[in-house]
Coordinates of C-alpha atoms in Angstrom, one line a residue:
M1 CA 28.8 9.3 43.3
T2 CA 30.2 9.3 39.8
P3 CA 30.0 5.9 38.1
S4 CA 33.3 4.1 37.5
P5 CA 34.6 3.9 33.9
T6 CA 33.8 0.2 34.0
V7 CA 30.1 0.9 34.8
L8 CA 30.0 3.6 32.1
A9 CA 31.5 1.2 29.6
L10 CA 29.0 -1.5 30.4
R11 CA 26.1 0.9 30.1
L12 CA 27.5 2.1 26.7
L13 CA 27.8 -1.5 25.5
L14 CA 24.3 -2.3 26.7
T15 CA 22.9 0.8 25.0
V16 CA 24.6 0.0 21.7
A17 CA 23.5 -3.7 21.9
L18 CA 19.9 -2.8 22.6
G19 CA 20.0 -0.2 19.8
Q20 CA 21.4 -2.7 17.3
T21 CA 18.9 -5.3 18.5
F22 CA 16.0 -2.9 17.9
Q23 CA 17.4 -1.8 14.6
F24 CA 17.7 -5.4 13.5
Q25 CA 14.3 -6.4 14.6
E26 CA 12.8 -3.2 13.0
H27 CA 14.6 -4.1 9.7
V28 CA 13.3 -7.6 9.8
F29 CA 9.7 -6.4 10.4
L30 CA 10.0 -3.8 7.7
Q31 CA 11.1 -6.6 5.3
F32 CA 8.0 -8.5 6.3
L33 CA 5.9 -5.4 5.4
G34 CA 7.6 -5.2 2.1
L35 CA 9.8 -2.2 2.9
D36 CA 13.6 -1.9 2.7
K37 CA 13.8 1.0 5.1
V38 CA 11.6 3.3 7.2
P39 CA 9.8 5.6 4.9
S40 CA 10.1 9.4 5.5
P41 CA 7.5 11.1 3.3
Q42 CA 8.1 14.7 2.4
K43 CA 4.5 15.8 2.9
F44 CA 1.2 14.3 3.9
Q45 CA -1.0 13.0 1.0
P46 CA -4.8 12.9 1.4
V47 CA -6.2 9.4 1.2
P48 CA -8.5 8.9 -1.8
S49 CA -12.0 8.0 -0.9
I50 CA -11.8 4.6 -2.7
L51 CA -8.8 3.5 -0.6
K52 CA -10.4 4.8 2.5
K53 CA -13.6 2.8 1.8
I54 CA -11.7 -0.4 1.0
F55 CA -9.6 0.0 4.2
Q56 CA -12.7 0.5 6.4
D57 CA -14.5 -2.4 4.8
Q58 CA -11.5 -4.7 5.4
E59 CA -11.1 -3.5 9.0
A60 CA -14.8 -4.1 9.7
A61 CA -14.7 -7.6 8.1
A62 CA -11.6 -8.6 10.1
T63 CA -13.2 -7.3 13.4
N64 CA -16.4 -9.2 12.8
G65 CA -14.5 -12.4 11.9
D66 CA -15.8 -12.4 8.3
S67 CA -14.4 -15.3 6.3
R68 CA -14.2 -13.2 3.1
D69 CA -11.3 -13.4 0.7
F70 CA -9.2 -10.5 1.7
C71 CA -7.1 -10.9 -1.5
Y72 CA -10.1 -9.9 -3.6
V73 CA -10.9 -6.2 -3.9
K74 CA -14.6 -6.2 -4.2
D75 CA -14.9 -2.5 -4.9
L76 CA -12.5 -2.7 -7.9
G77 CA -13.6 -6.2 -9.1
T78 CA -10.1 -7.6 -9.1
R79 CA -7.8 -9.8 -7.1
G80 CA -5.0 -8.2 -5.1
N81 CA -3.7 -7.5 -1.6
I82 CA -1.5 -4.4 -2.4
L83 CA -3.0 -1.2 -3.6
R84 CA -0.6 1.7 -4.5
L85 CA -1.7 5.1 -5.5
L86 CA 1.3 6.4 -7.5
L87 CA 1.7 10.1 -7.9
D88 CA 2.6 11.7 -11.2
Q89 CA 6.2 12.8 -11.2
G90 CA 6.1 14.5 -14.6
L91 CA 6.0 18.2 -15.6
F92 CA 4.1 20.7 -17.7
L93 CA 5.6 21.4 -21.1
D94 CA 6.2 25.0 -22.4
S95 CA 2.9 26.3 -23.6
E96 CA 4.6 28.6 -26.0
K97 CA 5.7 25.6 -28.1
L98 CA 2.2 24.2 -28.5
P99 CA 1.5 23.9 -32.2
Q100 CA -2.3 24.7 -32.2
A101 CA -4.1 27.7 -30.9
S102 CA -6.8 25.4 -29.4
S103 CA -4.2 23.4 -27.3
C104 CA -4.7 24.1 -23.7
L105 CA -1.7 22.3 -22.2
R106 CA 0.7 19.5 -22.6
K107 CA 2.0 17.5 -19.7
L108 CA 4.4 14.7 -19.4
L109 CA 3.1 12.1 -17.0
H110 CA 5.5 9.8 -15.3
F111 CA 4.9 7.1 -12.7
N112 CA 7.6 5.1 -10.8
L113 CA 6.7 1.4 -10.7
S114 CA 10.0 0.3 -9.2
A115 CA 8.4 -0.6 -5.8
I116 CA 6.5 -3.5 -7.5
Q117 CA 8.4 -6.7 -6.7
D118 CA 9.0 -9.5 -9.2
K119 CA 6.8 -11.9 -7.3
E120 CA 3.9 -9.5 -7.4
Q121 CA 1.3 -10.0 -10.2
L122 CA -0.2 -6.8 -11.7
T123 CA -4.0 -7.1 -11.8
M124 CA -5.1 -3.5 -12.3
A125 CA -3.6 -0.2 -13.4
Q126 CA -6.1 2.7 -13.6
L127 CA -5.0 6.2 -14.6
G128 CA -7.0 8.9 -12.9
L129 CA -7.1 12.5 -14.3
D130 CA -8.6 15.1 -12.0
L131 CA -9.9 17.9 -14.2
G132 CA -11.3 19.9 -11.4
P133 CA -14.5 19.8 -9.3
N134 CA -17.5 18.4 -11.1
T135 CA -20.4 20.9 -11.3
Y136 CA -23.6 21.2 -13.3
H137 CA -24.2 24.9 -12.5
K138 CA -21.5 26.2 -14.8
L139 CA -20.7 24.0 -17.7
G140 CA -17.6 24.9 -19.6
P141 CA -16.4 24.0 -23.1
E142 CA -15.9 20.5 -24.4
L143 CA -12.4 19.1 -24.0
E144 CA -10.5 16.6 -26.1
L145 CA -8.0 14.4 -24.2
A146 CA -5.2 12.8 -26.2
L147 CA -2.9 10.4 -24.3
S148 CA 0.0 8.7 -26.0
L149 CA 3.1 6.8 -25.1
V150 CA 6.4 8.7 -25.3
Q151 CA 8.2 7.4 -28.3
E152 CA 11.9 7.9 -27.5
P153 CA 14.1 9.1 -24.6
H154 CA 14.3 12.8 -24.1
V155 CA 16.0 15.3 -21.9
W156 CA 13.7 16.4 -19.1
G157 CA 12.9 20.1 -19.3
Q158 CA 15.0 20.7 -22.4
S159 CA 13.2 18.9 -25.2
I160 CA 9.6 18.1 -26.2
P161 CA 9.0 14.4 -26.0
R162 CA 7.7 12.8 -29.3
P163 CA 4.4 11.1 -29.0
G164 CA 4.2 7.5 -30.0
K165 CA 1.3 5.0 -29.9
M166 CA -2.0 6.7 -29.1
L167 CA -3.7 5.2 -26.1
V168 CA -6.7 7.5 -25.5
L169 CA -8.6 10.1 -27.7
Q170 CA -11.7 11.1 -25.9
S171 CA -14.0 14.1 -25.6
V172 CA -15.3 15.1 -22.2
P173 CA -17.3 18.1 -20.9
W174 CA -15.6 20.5 -18.5
P175 CA -15.6 20.6 -15.5
Q176 CA -15.8 16.9 -15.4
G177 CA -14.2 15.8 -12.1
V178 CA -12.1 12.6 -12.4
V179 CA -11.9 10.5 -15.5
H180 CA -10.4 7.0 -15.5
F181 CA -8.5 5.0 -18.1
N182 CA -7.3 1.4 -18.0
L183 CA -3.5 1.1 -18.5
L184 CA -3.0 -2.5 -17.3
D185 CA -1.2 -3.6 -20.5
V186 CA 1.0 -0.6 -20.5
A187 CA 1.9 -1.0 -16.7
K188 CA 2.7 -4.6 -17.3
D189 CA 5.1 -3.7 -20.1
W190 CA 6.8 -1.1 -18.0
S191 CA 7.0 -3.5 -15.0
N192 CA 8.7 -6.2 -17.1
N193 CA 10.9 -3.7 -19.0
P194 CA 11.6 -0.6 -16.9
R195 CA 13.6 1.1 -19.6
K196 CA 10.4 1.3 -21.7
N197 CA 8.9 3.6 -19.0
L198 CA 9.5 6.8 -20.8
G199 CA 6.2 8.3 -19.5
L200 CA 3.0 9.4 -21.2
L201 CA 2.2 12.5 -23.1
L202 CA -1.1 14.2 -22.2
E203 CA -2.5 16.9 -24.5
I204 CA -5.7 18.7 -23.7
L205 CA -7.5 20.7 -26.4
V206 CA -10.5 22.9 -26.2
K207 CA -13.1 22.1 -28.9
G208 CA -14.7 25.2 -30.6
N209 CA -13.9 28.0 -33.0
S210 CA -11.2 30.5 -32.8
E211 CA -13.3 33.7 -32.9
S212 CA -12.0 36.7 -31.0
G213 CA -14.7 36.4 -28.3
V214 CA -13.5 32.8 -27.5
N215 CA -9.8 33.5 -27.0
F216 CA -10.3 35.1 -23.6
Q217 CA -12.4 32.1 -22.5
L218 CA -9.8 29.7 -23.8
Q219 CA -7.2 31.4 -21.7
D220 CA -9.4 31.2 -18.6
T221 CA -10.2 27.5 -19.3
C222 CA -6.5 26.6 -19.8
A223 CA -5.5 28.5 -16.6
G224 CA -8.1 26.7 -14.6
L225 CA -7.1 23.3 -16.0
R226 CA -3.4 23.8 -15.4
Q227 CA -4.2 24.7 -11.8
S228 CA -6.7 21.9 -11.1
L229 CA -5.1 19.0 -13.1
H230 CA -3.8 16.1 -11.0
A231 CA -2.8 12.7 -12.3
S232 CA -2.3 9.4 -10.4
L233 CA -2.0 5.8 -11.2
L234 CA -3.9 3.3 -9.0
V235 CA -1.9 0.0 -9.2
V236 CA -3.3 -3.3 -7.7
T237 CA -1.0 -6.3 -7.3
L238 CA -1.3 -9.7 -5.9
N239 CA 1.5 -11.5 -4.0
P240 CA 0.5 -15.2 -4.2
E241 CA 2.9 -16.0 -1.2
Q242 CA 0.7 -13.8 1.1
C243 CA -2.6 -15.0 -0.2
H244 CA -3.8 -18.5 0.5
P245 CA -6.4 -20.1 -1.8
S246 CA -9.9 -20.0 -0.3
S247 CA -10.0 -23.8 -0.3
R248 CA -6.9 -23.9 1.9
R249 CA -7.8 -23.4 5.6
R250 CA -5.6 -23.2 8.6
R251 CA -5.6 -26.4 10.6
E252 CA -7.2 -24.9 13.7
A253 CA -7.0 -26.9 16.9
I254 CA -9.3 -26.7 19.9
A255 CA -8.3 -23.5 21.6
A256 CA -7.3 -23.6 25.3
P257 CA -10.1 -22.4 27.5
K258 CA -9.7 -19.4 29.7
A259 CA -7.3 -20.7 32.3
S260 CA -8.3 -20.3 35.9
C261 CA -4.6 -20.3 36.8
K262 CA -2.6 -17.3 35.4
S263 CA 0.4 -19.5 34.8
L264 CA -1.4 -21.7 32.3
C265 CA -1.3 -21.1 28.6
H266 CA -3.6 -18.3 27.5
R267 CA -3.8 -15.2 25.4
H268 CA -2.3 -12.0 26.8
Q269 CA -3.2 -8.5 25.6
L270 CA -0.5 -6.6 23.7
F271 CA -1.3 -3.3 21.9
V272 CA 1.3 -2.2 19.3
N273 CA 1.4 1.6 19.2
F274 CA 3.0 2.9 16.0
R275 CA 3.8 6.1 17.8
D276 CA 5.9 4.3 20.3
L277 CA 7.9 2.9 17.4
G278 CA 8.2 6.3 15.7
W279 CA 6.2 5.0 12.7
H280 CA 3.2 7.4 13.1
K281 CA 5.0 9.7 10.7
W282 CA 4.4 7.4 7.7
I283 CA 1.5 5.1 8.8
I284 CA -1.8 6.8 8.2
A285 CA -4.1 4.1 9.7
P286 CA -4.5 2.3 12.0
K287 CA -2.7 4.2 14.8
G288 CA -1.9 0.8 16.2
F289 CA -3.5 -2.7 16.7
M290 CA -4.1 -5.3 19.4
A291 CA -1.5 -7.9 18.4
N292 CA -1.7 -10.0 21.6
Y293 CA 0.6 -12.9 22.4
C294 CA 0.5 -16.4 23.9
H295 CA 2.3 -17.3 27.1
G296 CA 1.9 -19.9 29.9
D297 CA 2.6 -23.4 30.9
C298 CA 1.4 -26.5 29.1
P299 CA 1.0 -29.3 31.6
F300 CA -0.2 -32.7 30.9
S301 CA -3.8 -31.9 30.3
T302 CA -6.3 -32.7 27.6
S303 CA -8.0 -29.4 28.1
L304 CA -4.9 -27.3 27.5
N305 CA -3.3 -29.4 24.8
S306 CA -5.0 -28.1 21.6
S307 CA -4.1 -31.0 19.3
N308 CA -3.6 -34.7 19.4
Y309 CA 0.1 -34.2 18.5
A310 CA 0.5 -31.9 21.5
F311 CA -1.2 -34.4 23.8
M312 CA 1.1 -37.2 22.7
Q313 CA 4.2 -34.9 23.0
A314 CA 3.2 -34.1 26.6
L315 CA 2.7 -37.8 27.2
M316 CA 6.1 -38.7 25.9
H317 CA 7.7 -35.9 27.9
A318 CA 6.3 -37.5 31.1
V319 CA 8.1 -40.7 30.1
D320 CA 11.3 -39.1 28.8
P321 CA 12.1 -35.6 30.2
E322 CA 14.6 -35.0 27.3
I323 CA 11.6 -34.7 24.9
P324 CA 10.6 -31.0 25.1
Q325 CA 7.2 -30.0 26.5
A326 CA 4.5 -28.6 24.4
V327 CA 4.6 -24.8 24.2
C328 CA 2.0 -22.2 24.3
I329 CA 1.4 -21.0 20.7
P330 CA -1.3 -19.1 18.7
T331 CA -4.0 -21.4 17.3
K332 CA -6.1 -18.8 15.6
L333 CA -4.9 -15.5 14.0
S334 CA -6.6 -12.7 12.1
P335 CA -5.4 -10.2 9.6
I336 CA -5.1 -6.4 9.5
S337 CA -4.9 -3.8 6.8
M338 CA -2.5 -0.8 6.8
L339 CA -2.6 2.6 5.0
Y340 CA 0.8 4.3 4.8
Q341 CA 3.0 6.5 2.6
D342 CA 6.4 5.5 1.1
N343 CA 9.4 7.5 0.4
D344 CA 7.9 8.8 -2.9
D345 CA 4.8 10.1 -1.1
N346 CA 2.7 7.4 -2.7
V347 CA -0.3 6.2 -0.6
I348 CA -0.3 2.4 -0.1
L349 CA -3.0 0.1 1.1
R350 CA -1.8 -3.3 2.1
H351 CA -3.4 -6.4 3.6
Y352 CA -1.4 -8.5 6.0
E353 CA -2.4 -12.0 7.2
D354 CA -1.8 -13.5 10.6
M355 CA -1.1 -10.3 12.5
V356 CA -3.5 -10.6 15.5
V357 CA -3.5 -13.5 18.0
D358 CA -7.2 -14.4 18.7
E359 CA -6.7 -17.8 20.5
C360 CA -3.9 -19.8 22.1
G361 CA -3.3 -23.4 22.8
C362 CA -0.5 -25.9 23.4
G363 CA 1.3 -27.4 20.5

């Protein structure tokens, strides 16, 4: 039998209402994660080994109940709870306009720092230049890296940016692998004054003479560098609102014991699967987490009421029913860490407090 128009209308209204509720709740949760919308990365980015190691260490510590400071990144020796690997959005400059025969390449480096919020404190900004796989079997020529700030605005792809303040002038053997440079002061200036972020000018020169026998080697070296060169900026920030001082501890009450009656307050298992939410397309790890939740009755009992206040509230409720009963709430929570990509294909490692319910009690 075909449903009546009234039934169809009710179904439509219910579907729209449920959809709007889900979208609203999703939006609120994304705001909690520091995102304004669901990311939709264009391509999958490999996770750098340093971020993978930090994520695994934090996961292990949280699982084992380690009381370590999760807002201190031990591997990097700096405070922070948000790590962003920003990809270079710059471009190679025309090699025909290079002024010197020994110049291998010029590249404009540009990193978008707009995702960093005002309340975040920059604690580290490390530029990584990948010059190709490091090998000792076939050593190449010595390279000279020159890195400078771009002096004035320019038209992308139509003009050569003018170099300003020199930041780095360093000789390195090739192939070298990844070389790192501290750009914390530069990143702070860009974060405080976004208009100053005109990019960086990287020039790589091959050190040696200009004999005819070297020119062919120079071309090979430059072609290899142009193919293997990748630049990224590892930015670490600290959000004080999400990091409690180590001296400040949660006032944990005595947790409710495992209740013999299923109706009494206790912890229930709840696994949040990111695939069910459609978030597996941008969350790299974990695939989900055991969030759990608290539910159950809180009768007048010293064994279930996990604080003196809850006990007194239950006592007063027995005298005056208008006073609400104590409710089943989390008394102990633990954090999780998440690896994900944003809309600019940047890889983010972020630490979130109070995401997993470990114990429940009445309060």
